[in-house]
PDB file of C-alpha atoms in Angstrom:
ATOM      1  CA  MET A  14       3.409  24.377 -18.564  1.00  0.00           C
ATOM      2  CA  ARG A  15       6.229  21.966 -17.691  1.00  0.00           C
ATOM      3  CA  ASN A  16       9.134  23.102 -15.586  1.00  0.00           C
ATOM      4  CA  GLU A  17      11.652  21.820 -18.175  1.00  0.00           C
ATOM      5  CA  LYS A  18      14.369  21.851 -15.517  1.00  0.00           C
ATOM      6  CA  LEU A  19      16.521  18.823 -14.765  1.00  0.00           C
ATOM      7  CA  TYR A  20      17.239  18.720 -11.067  1.00  0.00           C
ATOM      8  CA  GLU A  21      20.599  17.405  -9.894  1.00  0.00           C
ATOM      9  CA  SER A  22      21.982  15.927  -6.713  1.00  0.00           C
ATOM     10  CA  ASP A  23      23.561  19.183  -5.515  1.00  0.00           C
ATOM     11  CA  ASP A  24      20.306  21.180  -5.841  1.00  0.00           C
ATOM     12  CA  LYS A  25      18.585  22.122  -2.604  1.00  0.00           C
ATOM     13  CA  MET A  26      15.691  19.809  -1.792  1.00  0.00           C
ATOM     14  CA  ILE A  27      13.596  22.815  -0.814  1.00  0.00           C
ATOM     15  CA  SER A  28      14.053  24.143  -4.370  1.00  0.00           C
ATOM     16  CA  LEU A  29      12.357  21.068  -5.802  1.00  0.00           C
ATOM     17  CA  ILE A  30       9.352  21.539  -3.520  1.00  0.00           C
ATOM     18  CA  ARG A  31       9.195  25.292  -4.019  1.00  0.00           C
ATOM     19  CA  ASP A  32       9.124  24.808  -7.794  1.00  0.00           C
ATOM     20  CA  ASN A  33       6.776  21.786  -7.722  1.00  0.00           C
ATOM     21  CA  TYR A  34       4.588  21.584  -4.616  1.00  0.00           C
ATOM     22  CA  ASP A  35       2.908  18.415  -5.912  1.00  0.00           C
ATOM     23  CA  LEU A  36       6.178  16.552  -5.241  1.00  0.00           C
ATOM     24  CA  LEU A  37       5.364  16.658  -1.518  1.00  0.00           C
ATOM     25  CA  GLN A  38       3.429  13.396  -1.662  1.00  0.00           C
ATOM     26  CA  MET A  39       6.262  11.801  -3.632  1.00  0.00           C
ATOM     27  CA  LEU A  40       8.669  12.527  -0.784  1.00  0.00           C
ATOM     28  CA  GLY A  41       6.530  10.476   1.560  1.00  0.00           C
ATOM     29  CA  SER A  42       6.373   7.551  -0.869  1.00  0.00           C
ATOM     30  CA  PHE A  43      10.158   7.516  -1.102  1.00  0.00           C
ATOM     31  CA  GLY A  44      10.344   7.560   2.691  1.00  0.00           C
ATOM     32  CA  ILE A  45      11.854  11.057   2.864  1.00  0.00           C
ATOM     33  CA  ASN A  46      10.783  12.979   5.948  1.00  0.00           C
ATOM     34  CA  LEU A  47      10.143  16.703   6.069  1.00  0.00           C
ATOM     35  CA  GLY A  48      12.394  18.966   8.105  1.00  0.00           C
ATOM     36  CA  PHE A  49      15.411  18.645   5.775  1.00  0.00           C
ATOM     37  CA  GLY A  50      16.317  22.339   6.092  1.00  0.00           C
ATOM     38  CA  ASP A  51      18.663  23.576   3.372  1.00  0.00           C
ATOM     39  CA  LYS A  52      20.239  20.207   2.613  1.00  0.00           C
ATOM     40  CA  THR A  53      20.886  19.152  -0.952  1.00  0.00           C
ATOM     41  CA  VAL A  54      18.969  16.380  -2.681  1.00  0.00           C
ATOM     42  CA  GLU A  55      21.894  14.008  -2.211  1.00  0.00           C
ATOM     43  CA  GLU A  56      22.275  14.834   1.480  1.00  0.00           C
ATOM     44  CA  THR A  57      18.539  14.428   2.095  1.00  0.00           C
ATOM     45  CA  CYS A  58      18.364  11.120   0.216  1.00  0.00           C
ATOM     46  CA  LYS A  59      21.405   9.803   2.071  1.00  0.00           C
ATOM     47  CA  ASP A  60      19.881  10.760   5.432  1.00  0.00           C
ATOM     48  CA  ASN A  61      16.724   8.818   4.549  1.00  0.00           C
ATOM     49  CA  GLY A  62      18.367   5.782   2.916  1.00  0.00           C
ATOM     50  CA  VAL A  63      17.102   6.583  -0.596  1.00  0.00           C
ATOM     51  CA  ASP A  64      19.067   6.049  -3.811  1.00  0.00           C
ATOM     52  CA  THR A  65      19.696   9.582  -5.095  1.00  0.00           C
ATOM     53  CA  TYR A  66      19.873   8.749  -8.791  1.00  0.00           C
ATOM     54  CA  THR A  67      16.597   6.819  -8.765  1.00  0.00           C
ATOM     55  CA  PHE A  68      14.849   9.560  -6.796  1.00  0.00           C
ATOM     56  CA  LEU A  69      15.974  12.209  -9.295  1.00  0.00           C
ATOM     57  CA  ALA A  70      14.961  10.026 -12.251  1.00  0.00           C
ATOM     58  CA  VAL A  71      11.387   9.814 -10.946  1.00  0.00           C
ATOM     59  CA  VAL A  72      11.320  13.514 -10.022  1.00  0.00           C
ATOM     60  CA  ASN A  73      12.645  14.720 -13.379  1.00  0.00           C
ATOM     61  CA  PHE A  74      10.355  12.394 -15.311  1.00  0.00           C
ATOM     62  CA  THR A  75       7.355  13.599 -13.302  1.00  0.00           C
ATOM     63  CA  VAL A  76       8.247  17.276 -13.657  1.00  0.00           C
ATOM     64  CA  ASN A  77       9.202  17.244 -17.335  1.00  0.00           C
ATOM     65  CA  GLY A  78       7.241  14.258 -18.664  1.00  0.00           C
ATOM     66  CA  THR A  79      10.252  13.055 -20.653  1.00  0.00           C
ATOM     67  CA  GLY A  80      13.313  10.892 -20.165  1.00  0.00           C
ATOM     68  CA  ASP A  81      14.871   7.787 -21.686  1.00  0.00           C
ATOM     69  CA  TYR A  82      15.404   5.021 -19.141  1.00  0.00           C
ATOM     70  CA  GLU A  83      15.251   1.995 -21.471  1.00  0.00           C
ATOM     71  CA  ASN A  84      18.978   1.280 -21.106  1.00  0.00           C
ATOM     72  CA  ASP A  85      19.711   3.002 -17.823  1.00  0.00           C
ATOM     73  CA  GLU A  86      21.503   0.532 -15.562  1.00  0.00           C
ATOM     74  CA  ARG A  87      21.877   3.042 -12.717  1.00  0.00           C
ATOM     75  CA  LEU A  88      18.257   2.774 -11.554  1.00  0.00           C
ATOM     76  CA  ASP A  89      17.896   0.986  -8.229  1.00  0.00           C
ATOM     77  CA  VAL A  90      15.041  -1.534  -8.407  1.00  0.00           C
ATOM     78  CA  PRO A  91      14.483  -1.877  -4.612  1.00  0.00           C
ATOM     79  CA  THR A  92      14.107   1.918  -4.383  1.00  0.00           C
ATOM     80  CA  LEU A  93      11.539   1.893  -7.202  1.00  0.00           C
ATOM     81  CA  MET A  94       9.645  -0.987  -5.572  1.00  0.00           C
ATOM     82  CA  HIS A  95       9.496   0.842  -2.242  1.00  0.00           C
ATOM     83  CA  TYR A  96       8.269   3.999  -3.949  1.00  0.00           C
ATOM     84  CA  LEU A  97       5.496   2.233  -5.876  1.00  0.00           C
ATOM     85  CA  ASP A  98       4.436   0.162  -2.882  1.00  0.00           C
ATOM     86  CA  ALA A  99       4.189   3.255  -0.652  1.00  0.00           C
ATOM     87  CA  SER A 100       2.338   5.140  -3.408  1.00  0.00           C
ATOM     88  CA  HIS A 101      -0.266   2.389  -3.534  1.00  0.00           C
ATOM     89  CA  SER A 102      -0.714   2.520   0.232  1.00  0.00           C
ATOM     90  CA  TYR A 103      -1.116   6.301   0.105  1.00  0.00           C
ATOM     91  CA  TYR A 104      -3.766   6.124  -2.593  1.00  0.00           C
ATOM     92  CA  LEU A 105      -5.732   3.147  -1.236  1.00  0.00           C
ATOM     93  CA  ASP A 106      -5.551   3.931   2.478  1.00  0.00           C
ATOM     94  CA  PHE A 107      -5.755   7.718   2.428  1.00  0.00           C
ATOM     95  CA  GLN A 108      -6.691   9.359  -0.840  1.00  0.00           C
ATOM     96  CA  LEU A 109      -9.633   7.171  -1.893  1.00  0.00           C
ATOM     97  CA  PRO A 110     -11.379   7.326   1.534  1.00  0.00           C
ATOM     98  CA  PHE A 111     -10.637  11.065   1.802  1.00  0.00           C
ATOM     99  CA  ILE A 112     -12.373  11.910  -1.491  1.00  0.00           C
ATOM    100  CA  ARG A 113     -15.327   9.690  -0.613  1.00  0.00           C
ATOM    101  CA  ARG A 114     -15.829  11.621   2.630  1.00  0.00           C
ATOM    102  CA  GLU A 115     -15.574  14.885   0.717  1.00  0.00           C
ATOM    103  CA  LEU A 116     -18.155  13.666  -1.779  1.00  0.00           C
ATOM    104  CA  GLN A 117     -20.605  12.572   0.909  1.00  0.00           C
ATOM    105  CA  ASP A 118     -20.208  15.797   2.889  1.00  0.00           C
ATOM    106  CA  SER A 119     -20.949  17.887  -0.205  1.00  0.00           C
ATOM    107  CA  LEU A 120     -24.325  16.183  -0.846  1.00  0.00           C
ATOM    108  CA  LYS A 121     -27.672  17.431   0.326  1.00  0.00           C
ATOM    109  CA  PRO A 122     -29.418  14.999   2.718  1.00  0.00           C
ATOM    110  CA  ASP A 123     -32.164  14.193   0.180  1.00  0.00           C
ATOM    111  CA  GLU A 124     -29.913  14.076  -2.895  1.00  0.00           C
ATOM    112  CA  SER A 125     -30.809  10.763  -4.615  1.00  0.00           C
ATOM    113  CA  VAL A 126     -28.606  11.465  -7.658  1.00  0.00           C
ATOM    114  CA  GLY A 127     -25.743  12.161  -5.283  1.00  0.00           C
ATOM    115  CA  ARG A 128     -26.142   8.760  -3.631  1.00  0.00           C
ATOM    116  CA  LEU A 129     -25.939   7.122  -7.038  1.00  0.00           C
ATOM    117  CA  ILE A 130     -22.760   9.065  -7.747  1.00  0.00           C
ATOM    118  CA  VAL A 131     -21.263   7.863  -4.454  1.00  0.00           C
ATOM    119  CA  ARG A 132     -22.121   4.302  -5.484  1.00  0.00           C
ATOM    120  CA  PHE A 133     -20.399   4.951  -8.817  1.00  0.00           C
ATOM    121  CA  TYR A 134     -17.364   6.232  -6.908  1.00  0.00           C
ATOM    122  CA  ASP A 135     -17.284   3.045  -4.807  1.00  0.00           C
ATOM    123  CA  GLU A 136     -17.201   0.966  -8.005  1.00  0.00           C
ATOM    124  CA  TYR A 137     -14.300   3.062  -9.223  1.00  0.00           C
ATOM    125  CA  ALA A 138     -12.489   2.620  -5.897  1.00  0.00           C
ATOM    126  CA  GLN A 139     -12.873  -1.171  -6.121  1.00  0.00           C
ATOM    127  CA  GLU A 140     -11.464  -1.180  -9.647  1.00  0.00           C
ATOM    128  CA  ILE A 141      -8.438   0.816  -8.534  1.00  0.00           C
ATOM    129  CA  LYS A 142      -7.961  -1.472  -5.538  1.00  0.00           C
ATOM    130  CA  ARG A 143      -8.014  -4.597  -7.740  1.00  0.00           C
ATOM    131  CA  HIS A 144      -5.498  -3.001 -10.093  1.00  0.00           C
ATOM    132  CA  MET A 145      -3.052  -2.061  -7.357  1.00  0.00           C
ATOM    133  CA  MET A 146      -3.501  -5.247  -5.309  1.00  0.00           C
ATOM    134  CA  TYR A 147      -2.600  -7.267  -8.403  1.00  0.00           C
ATOM    135  CA  GLU A 148       0.730  -5.474  -8.453  1.00  0.00           C
ATOM    136  CA  GLN A 149       1.173  -5.998  -4.704  1.00  0.00           C
ATOM    137  CA  LYS A 150       0.400  -9.724  -4.817  1.00  0.00           C
ATOM    138  CA  THR A 151       1.819 -10.736  -8.215  1.00  0.00           C
ATOM    139  CA  LEU A 152       4.198  -8.199  -9.740  1.00  0.00           C
ATOM    140  CA  PHE A 153       6.187  -7.157  -6.658  1.00  0.00           C
ATOM    141  CA  PRO A 154       6.787 -10.751  -5.408  1.00  0.00           C
ATOM    142  CA  TYR A 155       8.000 -11.627  -8.916  1.00  0.00           C
ATOM    143  CA  VAL A 156      10.433  -8.699  -8.924  1.00  0.00           C
ATOM    144  CA  GLN A 157      11.662  -9.687  -5.467  1.00  0.00           C
ATOM    145  CA  SER A 158      12.274 -13.226  -6.733  1.00  0.00           C
ATOM    146  CA  LEU A 159      14.463 -11.730  -9.481  1.00  0.00           C
ATOM    147  CA  LEU A 160      16.404  -9.730  -6.911  1.00  0.00           C
ATOM    148  CA  ASP A 161      16.859 -12.899  -4.843  1.00  0.00           C
ATOM    149  CA  GLY A 162      18.207 -14.757  -7.882  1.00  0.00           C
ATOM    150  CA  HIS A 163      15.379 -17.311  -7.953  1.00  0.00           C
ATOM    151  CA  PRO A 164      12.827 -15.951 -10.451  1.00  0.00           C
ATOM    152  CA  MET A 165       9.260 -17.220 -10.294  1.00  0.00           C
ATOM    153  CA  GLN A 166       8.347 -19.316 -13.301  1.00  0.00           C
ATOM    154  CA  GLU A 167       5.625 -18.622 -15.877  1.00  0.00           C
ATOM    155  CA  TYR A 168       5.646 -14.851 -15.368  1.00  0.00           C
ATOM    156  CA  SER A 169       7.532 -11.907 -16.825  1.00  0.00           C
ATOM    157  CA  ILE A 170       7.361  -8.137 -16.848  1.00  0.00           C
ATOM    158  CA  GLU A 171       5.920  -8.369 -20.380  1.00  0.00           C
ATOM    159  CA  THR A 172       2.886 -10.161 -18.937  1.00  0.00           C
ATOM    160  CA  PHE A 173       2.315  -7.170 -16.670  1.00  0.00           C
ATOM    161  CA  SER A 174       3.074  -4.628 -19.386  1.00  0.00           C
ATOM    162  CA  ARG A 175       0.579  -6.143 -21.833  1.00  0.00           C
ATOM    163  CA  HIS A 176      -2.229  -5.956 -19.287  1.00  0.00           C
ATOM    164  CA  HIS A 177      -1.285  -2.621 -17.722  1.00  0.00           C
ATOM    165  CA  LYS A 178      -4.271  -0.533 -18.700  1.00  0.00           C
ATOM    166  CA  GLU A 179      -5.394   2.874 -17.621  1.00  0.00           C
ATOM    167  CA  ALA A 180      -7.309   2.673 -14.359  1.00  0.00           C
ATOM    168  CA  ASP A 181      -8.634   6.230 -14.296  1.00  0.00           C
ATOM    169  CA  LYS A 182     -11.382   6.093 -16.958  1.00  0.00           C
ATOM    170  CA  LYS A 183     -14.129   5.877 -14.357  1.00  0.00           C
ATOM    171  CA  LEU A 184     -12.605   8.834 -12.526  1.00  0.00           C
ATOM    172  CA  ARG A 185     -13.007  10.994 -15.632  1.00  0.00           C
ATOM    173  CA  GLU A 186     -16.596   9.814 -16.008  1.00  0.00           C
ATOM    174  CA  LEU A 187     -17.322  10.539 -12.346  1.00  0.00           C
ATOM    175  CA  LYS A 188     -16.003  14.054 -12.783  1.00  0.00           C
ATOM    176  CA  LEU A 189     -18.335  14.699 -15.711  1.00  0.00           C
ATOM    177  CA  LEU A 190     -21.345  13.232 -13.880  1.00  0.00           C
ATOM    178  CA  ILE A 191     -20.806  15.587 -10.936  1.00  0.00           C
ATOM    179  CA  ILE A 192     -20.408  18.642 -13.150  1.00  0.00           C
ATOM    180  CA  LYS A 193     -23.413  17.864 -15.362  1.00  0.00           C
ATOM    181  CA  TYR A 194     -25.978  16.341 -13.033  1.00  0.00           C
ATOM    182  CA  LEU A 195     -25.310  17.075  -9.366  1.00  0.00           C
ATOM    183  CA  PRO A 196     -26.933  20.365  -8.371  1.00  0.00           C
ATOM    184  CA  GLY A 197     -25.449  22.441  -5.587  1.00  0.00           C
ATOM    185  CA  ASP A 198     -25.969  25.799  -3.928  1.00  0.00           C
ATOM    186  CA  GLY A 199     -24.121  27.837  -1.360  1.00  0.00           C
ATOM    187  CA  LEU A 200     -21.997  25.678   0.933  1.00  0.00           C
ATOM    188  CA  HIS A 201     -22.779  22.483  -0.968  1.00  0.00           C
ATOM    189  CA  ASN A 202     -21.643  24.065  -4.216  1.00  0.00           C
ATOM    190  CA  ASN A 203     -18.348  25.182  -2.638  1.00  0.00           C
ATOM    191  CA  MET A 204     -17.759  21.718  -1.227  1.00  0.00           C
ATOM    192  CA  LEU A 205     -18.528  20.115  -4.583  1.00  0.00           C
ATOM    193  CA  THR A 206     -16.061  22.466  -6.255  1.00  0.00           C
ATOM    194  CA  ALA A 207     -13.360  21.542  -3.722  1.00  0.00           C
ATOM    195  CA  THR A 208     -14.099  17.833  -4.231  1.00  0.00           C
ATOM    196  CA  LEU A 209     -13.880  18.222  -7.999  1.00  0.00           C
ATOM    197  CA  HIS A 210     -10.528  19.943  -7.615  1.00  0.00           C
ATOM    198  CA  ASP A 211      -9.221  16.973  -5.636  1.00  0.00           C
ATOM    199  CA  ILE A 212     -10.586  14.549  -8.225  1.00  0.00           C
ATOM    200  CA  TYR A 213      -8.747  16.444 -10.955  1.00  0.00           C
ATOM    201  CA  ASP A 214      -5.542  16.248  -8.894  1.00  0.00           C
ATOM    202  CA  ASN A 215      -6.020  12.521  -8.438  1.00  0.00           C
ATOM    203  CA  GLU A 216      -6.585  12.026 -12.133  1.00  0.00           C
ATOM    204  CA  GLU A 217      -3.211  13.647 -12.807  1.00  0.00           C
ATOM    205  CA  TRP A 218      -1.575  11.632 -10.008  1.00  0.00           C
ATOM    206  CA  LEU A 219      -2.823   8.350 -11.511  1.00  0.00           C
ATOM    207  CA  ARG A 220      -1.611   9.349 -14.954  1.00  0.00           C
ATOM    208  CA  GLN A 221       1.880  10.128 -13.656  1.00  0.00           C
ATOM    209  CA  HIS A 222       1.921   6.938 -11.576  1.00  0.00           C
ATOM    210  CA  ALA A 223       1.140   4.810 -14.651  1.00  0.00           C
ATOM    211  CA  MET A 224       3.771   6.661 -16.713  1.00  0.00           C
ATOM    212  CA  ILE A 225       6.457   6.017 -14.096  1.00  0.00           C
ATOM    213  CA  GLU A 226       5.586   2.319 -14.093  1.00  0.00           C
ATOM    214  CA  ASP A 227       5.621   2.095 -17.893  1.00  0.00           C
ATOM    215  CA  HIS A 228       8.680   4.227 -18.642  1.00  0.00           C
ATOM    216  CA  ILE A 229      10.949   3.668 -15.637  1.00  0.00           C
ATOM    217  CA  PHE A 230       9.902   0.577 -13.657  1.00  0.00           C
ATOM    218  CA  VAL A 231       9.093  -1.800 -16.546  1.00  0.00           C
ATOM    219  CA  PRO A 232      12.395  -1.122 -18.425  1.00  0.00           C
ATOM    220  CA  ALA A 233      14.325  -1.589 -15.173  1.00  0.00           C
ATOM    221  CA  ILE A 234      12.704  -5.002 -14.628  1.00  0.00           C
ATOM    222  CA  ARG A 235      13.403  -6.003 -18.240  1.00  0.00           C
ATOM    223  CA  ARG A 236      17.100  -5.373 -17.581  1.00  0.00           C
ATOM    224  CA  LEU A 237      16.911  -7.278 -14.300  1.00  0.00           C
ATOM    225  CA  GLU A 238      15.329 -10.248 -16.103  1.00  0.00           C
ATOM    226  CA  MET A 239      18.090 -10.200 -18.703  1.00  0.00           C
ATOM    227  CA  GLN A 240      20.794 -10.049 -16.030  1.00  0.00           C
ATOM    228  CA  THR A 241      19.164 -12.933 -14.176  1.00  0.00           C
ATOM    229  CA  ARG A 242      18.997 -15.052 -17.337  1.00  0.00           C
ATOM    230  CA  GLN A 243      22.642 -14.321 -18.098  1.00  0.00           C
ATOM    231  CA  SER A 244      23.610 -15.226 -14.533  1.00  0.00           C
ATOM    232  CA  ASP A 245      21.653 -18.486 -14.818  1.00  0.00           C
ATOM    233  CA  VAL A 246      23.462 -19.402 -18.037  1.00  0.00           C
ATOM    234  CA  THR A 247      26.844 -18.568 -16.525  1.00  0.00           C
ATOM    235  CA  ARG A 248      26.024 -20.520 -13.373  1.00  0.00           C
ATOM    236  CA  ASN A 249      24.814 -23.527 -15.362  1.00  0.00           C
ATOM    237  CA  ILE A 250      27.953 -23.557 -17.492  1.00  0.00           C
ATOM    238  CA  ALA A 251      30.109 -23.294 -14.378  1.00  0.00           C
ATOM    239  CA  ASP A 252      28.192 -26.156 -12.764  1.00  0.00           C
ATOM    240  CA  MET A 253      28.639 -28.291 -15.863  1.00  0.00           C
ATOM    241  CA  VAL A 254      32.366 -27.585 -15.951  1.00  0.00           C
ATOM    242  CA  LEU A 255      32.750 -28.332 -12.252  1.00  0.00           C
ATOM    243  CA  LYS A 256      30.698 -31.491 -12.490  1.00  0.00           C
ATOM    244  CA  GLY A 257      32.638 -32.588 -15.548  1.00  0.00           C
ATOM    245  CA  ALA A 258      35.948 -31.910 -13.815  1.00  0.00           C
ATOM    246  CA  ALA A 259      34.813 -33.748 -10.699  1.00  0.00           C
ATOM    247  CA  SER A 260      33.605 -36.648 -12.829  1.00  0.00           C
ATOM    248  CA  GLN A 261      36.884 -36.852 -14.672  1.00  0.00           C
ATOM    249  CA  THR A 262      38.838 -36.742 -11.433  1.00  0.00           C
ATOM    250  CA  ALA A 263      36.715 -39.402  -9.764  1.00  0.00           C
ATOM    251  CA  GLU A 264      36.529 -41.620 -12.844  1.00  0.00           C
ATOM    252  CA  ALA A 265      39.987 -41.121 -14.308  1.00  0.00           C
ATOM    253  CA  LEU A 266      41.255 -43.977 -16.431  1.00  0.00           C
ATOM    254  CA  SER A 267      44.010 -46.158 -15.028  1.00  0.00           C
ATOM    255  CA  ASP A 268      47.258 -46.534 -16.955  1.00  0.00           C
ATOM    256  CA  ARG A 269      46.211 -50.003 -18.100  1.00  0.00           C
ATOM    257  CA  GLU A 270      42.822 -48.705 -19.280  1.00  0.00           C
ATOM    258  CA  LYS A 271      44.612 -45.996 -21.270  1.00  0.00           C
ATOM    259  CA  ASP A 272      46.736 -48.699 -22.905  1.00  0.00           C
ATOM    260  CA  VAL A 273      43.554 -50.516 -23.867  1.00  0.00           C
ATOM    261  CA  VAL A 274      42.118 -47.318 -25.379  1.00  0.00           C
ATOM    262  CA  VAL A 275      45.280 -46.778 -27.461  1.00  0.00           C
ATOM    263  CA  SER A 276      45.151 -50.375 -28.667  1.00  0.00           C
ATOM    264  CA  LEU A 277      41.498 -50.034 -29.637  1.00  0.00           C
ATOM    265  CA  VAL A 278      42.225 -46.813 -31.534  1.00  0.00           C
ATOM    266  CA  GLN A 279      44.984 -48.653 -33.414  1.00  0.00           C
ATOM    267  CA  GLY A 280      42.364 -51.175 -34.572  1.00  0.00           C
ATOM    268  CA  MET A 281      43.282 -54.183 -32.422  1.00  0.00           C
ATOM    269  CA  ALA A 282      40.736 -56.854 -31.523  1.00  0.00           C
ATOM    270  CA  ASN A 283      40.331 -58.158 -27.962  1.00  0.00           C
ATOM    271  CA  LYS A 284      42.696 -61.134 -28.535  1.00  0.00           C
ATOM    272  CA  GLU A 285      45.331 -58.869 -30.070  1.00  0.00           C
ATOM    273  CA  ILE A 286      45.086 -56.450 -27.153  1.00  0.00           C
ATOM    274  CA  ALA A 287      45.416 -59.331 -24.694  1.00  0.00           C
ATOM    275  CA  ASP A 288      48.563 -60.598 -26.399  1.00  0.00           C
ATOM    276  CA  HIS A 289      49.991 -57.068 -26.757  1.00  0.00           C
ATOM    277  CA  LEU A 290      49.474 -56.219 -23.075  1.00  0.00           C
ATOM    278  CA  CYS A 291      50.092 -59.733 -21.741  1.00  0.00           C
ATOM    279  CA  ILE A 292      46.697 -60.020 -20.094  1.00  0.00           C
ATOM    280  CA  SER A 293      43.729 -62.316 -20.555  1.00  0.00           C
ATOM    281  CA  VAL A 294      40.883 -61.652 -22.987  1.00  0.00           C
ATOM    282  CA  ASN A 295      38.460 -61.523 -20.025  1.00  0.00           C
ATOM    283  CA  THR A 296      40.597 -58.799 -18.457  1.00  0.00           C
ATOM    284  CA  VAL A 297      40.491 -56.843 -21.726  1.00  0.00           C
ATOM    285  CA  ILE A 298      36.689 -57.131 -21.765  1.00  0.00           C
ATOM    286  CA  THR A 299      36.532 -55.934 -18.133  1.00  0.00           C
ATOM    287  CA  HIS A 300      38.769 -52.959 -18.975  1.00  0.00           C
ATOM    288  CA  ARG A 301      36.585 -52.048 -21.970  1.00  0.00           C
ATOM    289  CA  ARG A 302      33.451 -52.185 -19.811  1.00  0.00           C
ATOM    290  CA  ASN A 303      35.053 -49.885 -17.209  1.00  0.00           C
ATOM    291  CA  ILE A 304      36.259 -47.494 -19.908  1.00  0.00           C
ATOM    292  CA  ALA A 305      32.750 -47.216 -21.369  1.00  0.00           C
ATOM    293  CA  ARG A 306      31.265 -46.620 -17.913  1.00  0.00           C
ATOM    294  CA  LYS A 307      33.770 -43.944 -16.957  1.00  0.00           C
ATOM    295  CA  LEU A 308      33.832 -42.060 -20.262  1.00  0.00           C
ATOM    296  CA  GLN A 309      30.272 -42.767 -21.372  1.00  0.00           C
ATOM    297  CA  ILE A 310      31.800 -43.485 -24.775  1.00  0.00           C
ATOM    298  CA  HIS A 311      30.975 -46.740 -26.538  1.00  0.00           C
ATOM    299  CA  SER A 312      31.938 -46.260 -30.200  1.00  0.00           C
ATOM    300  CA  PRO A 313      35.422 -46.614 -31.762  1.00  0.00           C
ATOM    301  CA  ALA A 314      35.070 -43.111 -33.254  1.00  0.00           C
ATOM    302  CA  GLY A 315      34.261 -41.666 -29.842  1.00  0.00           C
ATOM    303  CA  LEU A 316      37.267 -43.405 -28.258  1.00  0.00           C
ATOM    304  CA  THR A 317      39.474 -42.119 -31.068  1.00  0.00           C
ATOM    305  CA  ILE A 318      38.381 -38.537 -30.420  1.00  0.00           C
ATOM    306  CA  TYR A 319      38.930 -39.009 -26.676  1.00  0.00           C
ATOM    307  CA  ALA A 320      42.425 -40.438 -27.260  1.00  0.00           C
ATOM    308  CA  ILE A 321      43.428 -37.548 -29.541  1.00  0.00           C
ATOM    309  CA  VAL A 322      42.044 -34.816 -27.234  1.00  0.00           C
ATOM    310  CA  SER A 323      43.610 -36.474 -24.172  1.00  0.00           C
ATOM    311  CA  GLY A 324      47.003 -36.742 -25.862  1.00  0.00           C
ATOM    312  CA  LEU A 325      47.110 -40.538 -25.770  1.00  0.00           C
ATOM    313  CA  VAL A 326      47.756 -40.727 -29.521  1.00  0.00           C
ATOM    314  CA  ASP A 327      48.994 -38.293 -32.140  1.00  0.00           C
ATOM    315  CA  ILE A 328      46.381 -37.274 -34.691  1.00  0.00           C
ATOM    316  CA  SER A 329      48.852 -37.909 -37.480  1.00  0.00           C
ATOM    317  CA  SER A 330      48.969 -41.581 -36.567  1.00  0.00           C
ATOM    318  CA  VAL A 331      45.207 -42.028 -36.790  1.00  0.00           C
ATOM    319  CA  LYS A 332      43.425 -42.984 -39.973  1.00  0.00           C
ATOM    320  CA  ILE A 333      40.471 -40.578 -40.436  1.00  0.00           C
TER     321      ILE A 333
END
């Protein structure tokens, strides 16, 4: 039966553990040390450099199995990454080898079926390792690139989500094989029972781990991706504006070039412009070439629009 209690920051940390002893391993993955006395959750998290809100989100989701974090912007992604990374290390470096030793110790020396079961367990362990190492080598670096503001290309959290499958199917099969086909008596039977109990616990741990990734971590990364894309768009627009402003400042038209633009908008030919401005036709041609280079505008319509927007001519005086 679920606890159905939502823990809050001012609850005593010891209350969480007293109500849910299986949260002990979670403390270690968050980097929270034991010996916190009667401190509250917030005080304990602060002492250990852990984001309180994110810690409570994972705790409450684990305890109650429910929670909507799709649009929760308060989750701290670095805290989630640290938790998942440490959870992987715990499972790969401690829990998998520990159960294997238990399994071997519970076998009779001449138990051939038992040796096959150990081999089956090793296959399961390799599958779990591949699954978690993929996250370590591909997913986490991608998330870090988002946090750094330089996202890796050709990858997204949806790629991970689509291929995030259950990794505990072999564990369930192993459990059934031991119960059905591995005989035991006396001490061996007790050791097998203890090993099975730990396998059941690990099955539940893996289920909760996958749920936290799917329902808390993945939505948080979706939001981070969206924020990064929005920042990129804003930054690109700002760069374009700055570059445009710099270009206009560096390539501003001279007063004489502006006069040429106005004359062109009024429909004058090169000879007429030369006579109107008292310059040579060659000088008019040179001015037109410089105007086109600076404005990157070559058509009469484009020059007309430029002249109106720049205030060189009144729109009412232009034939449209």
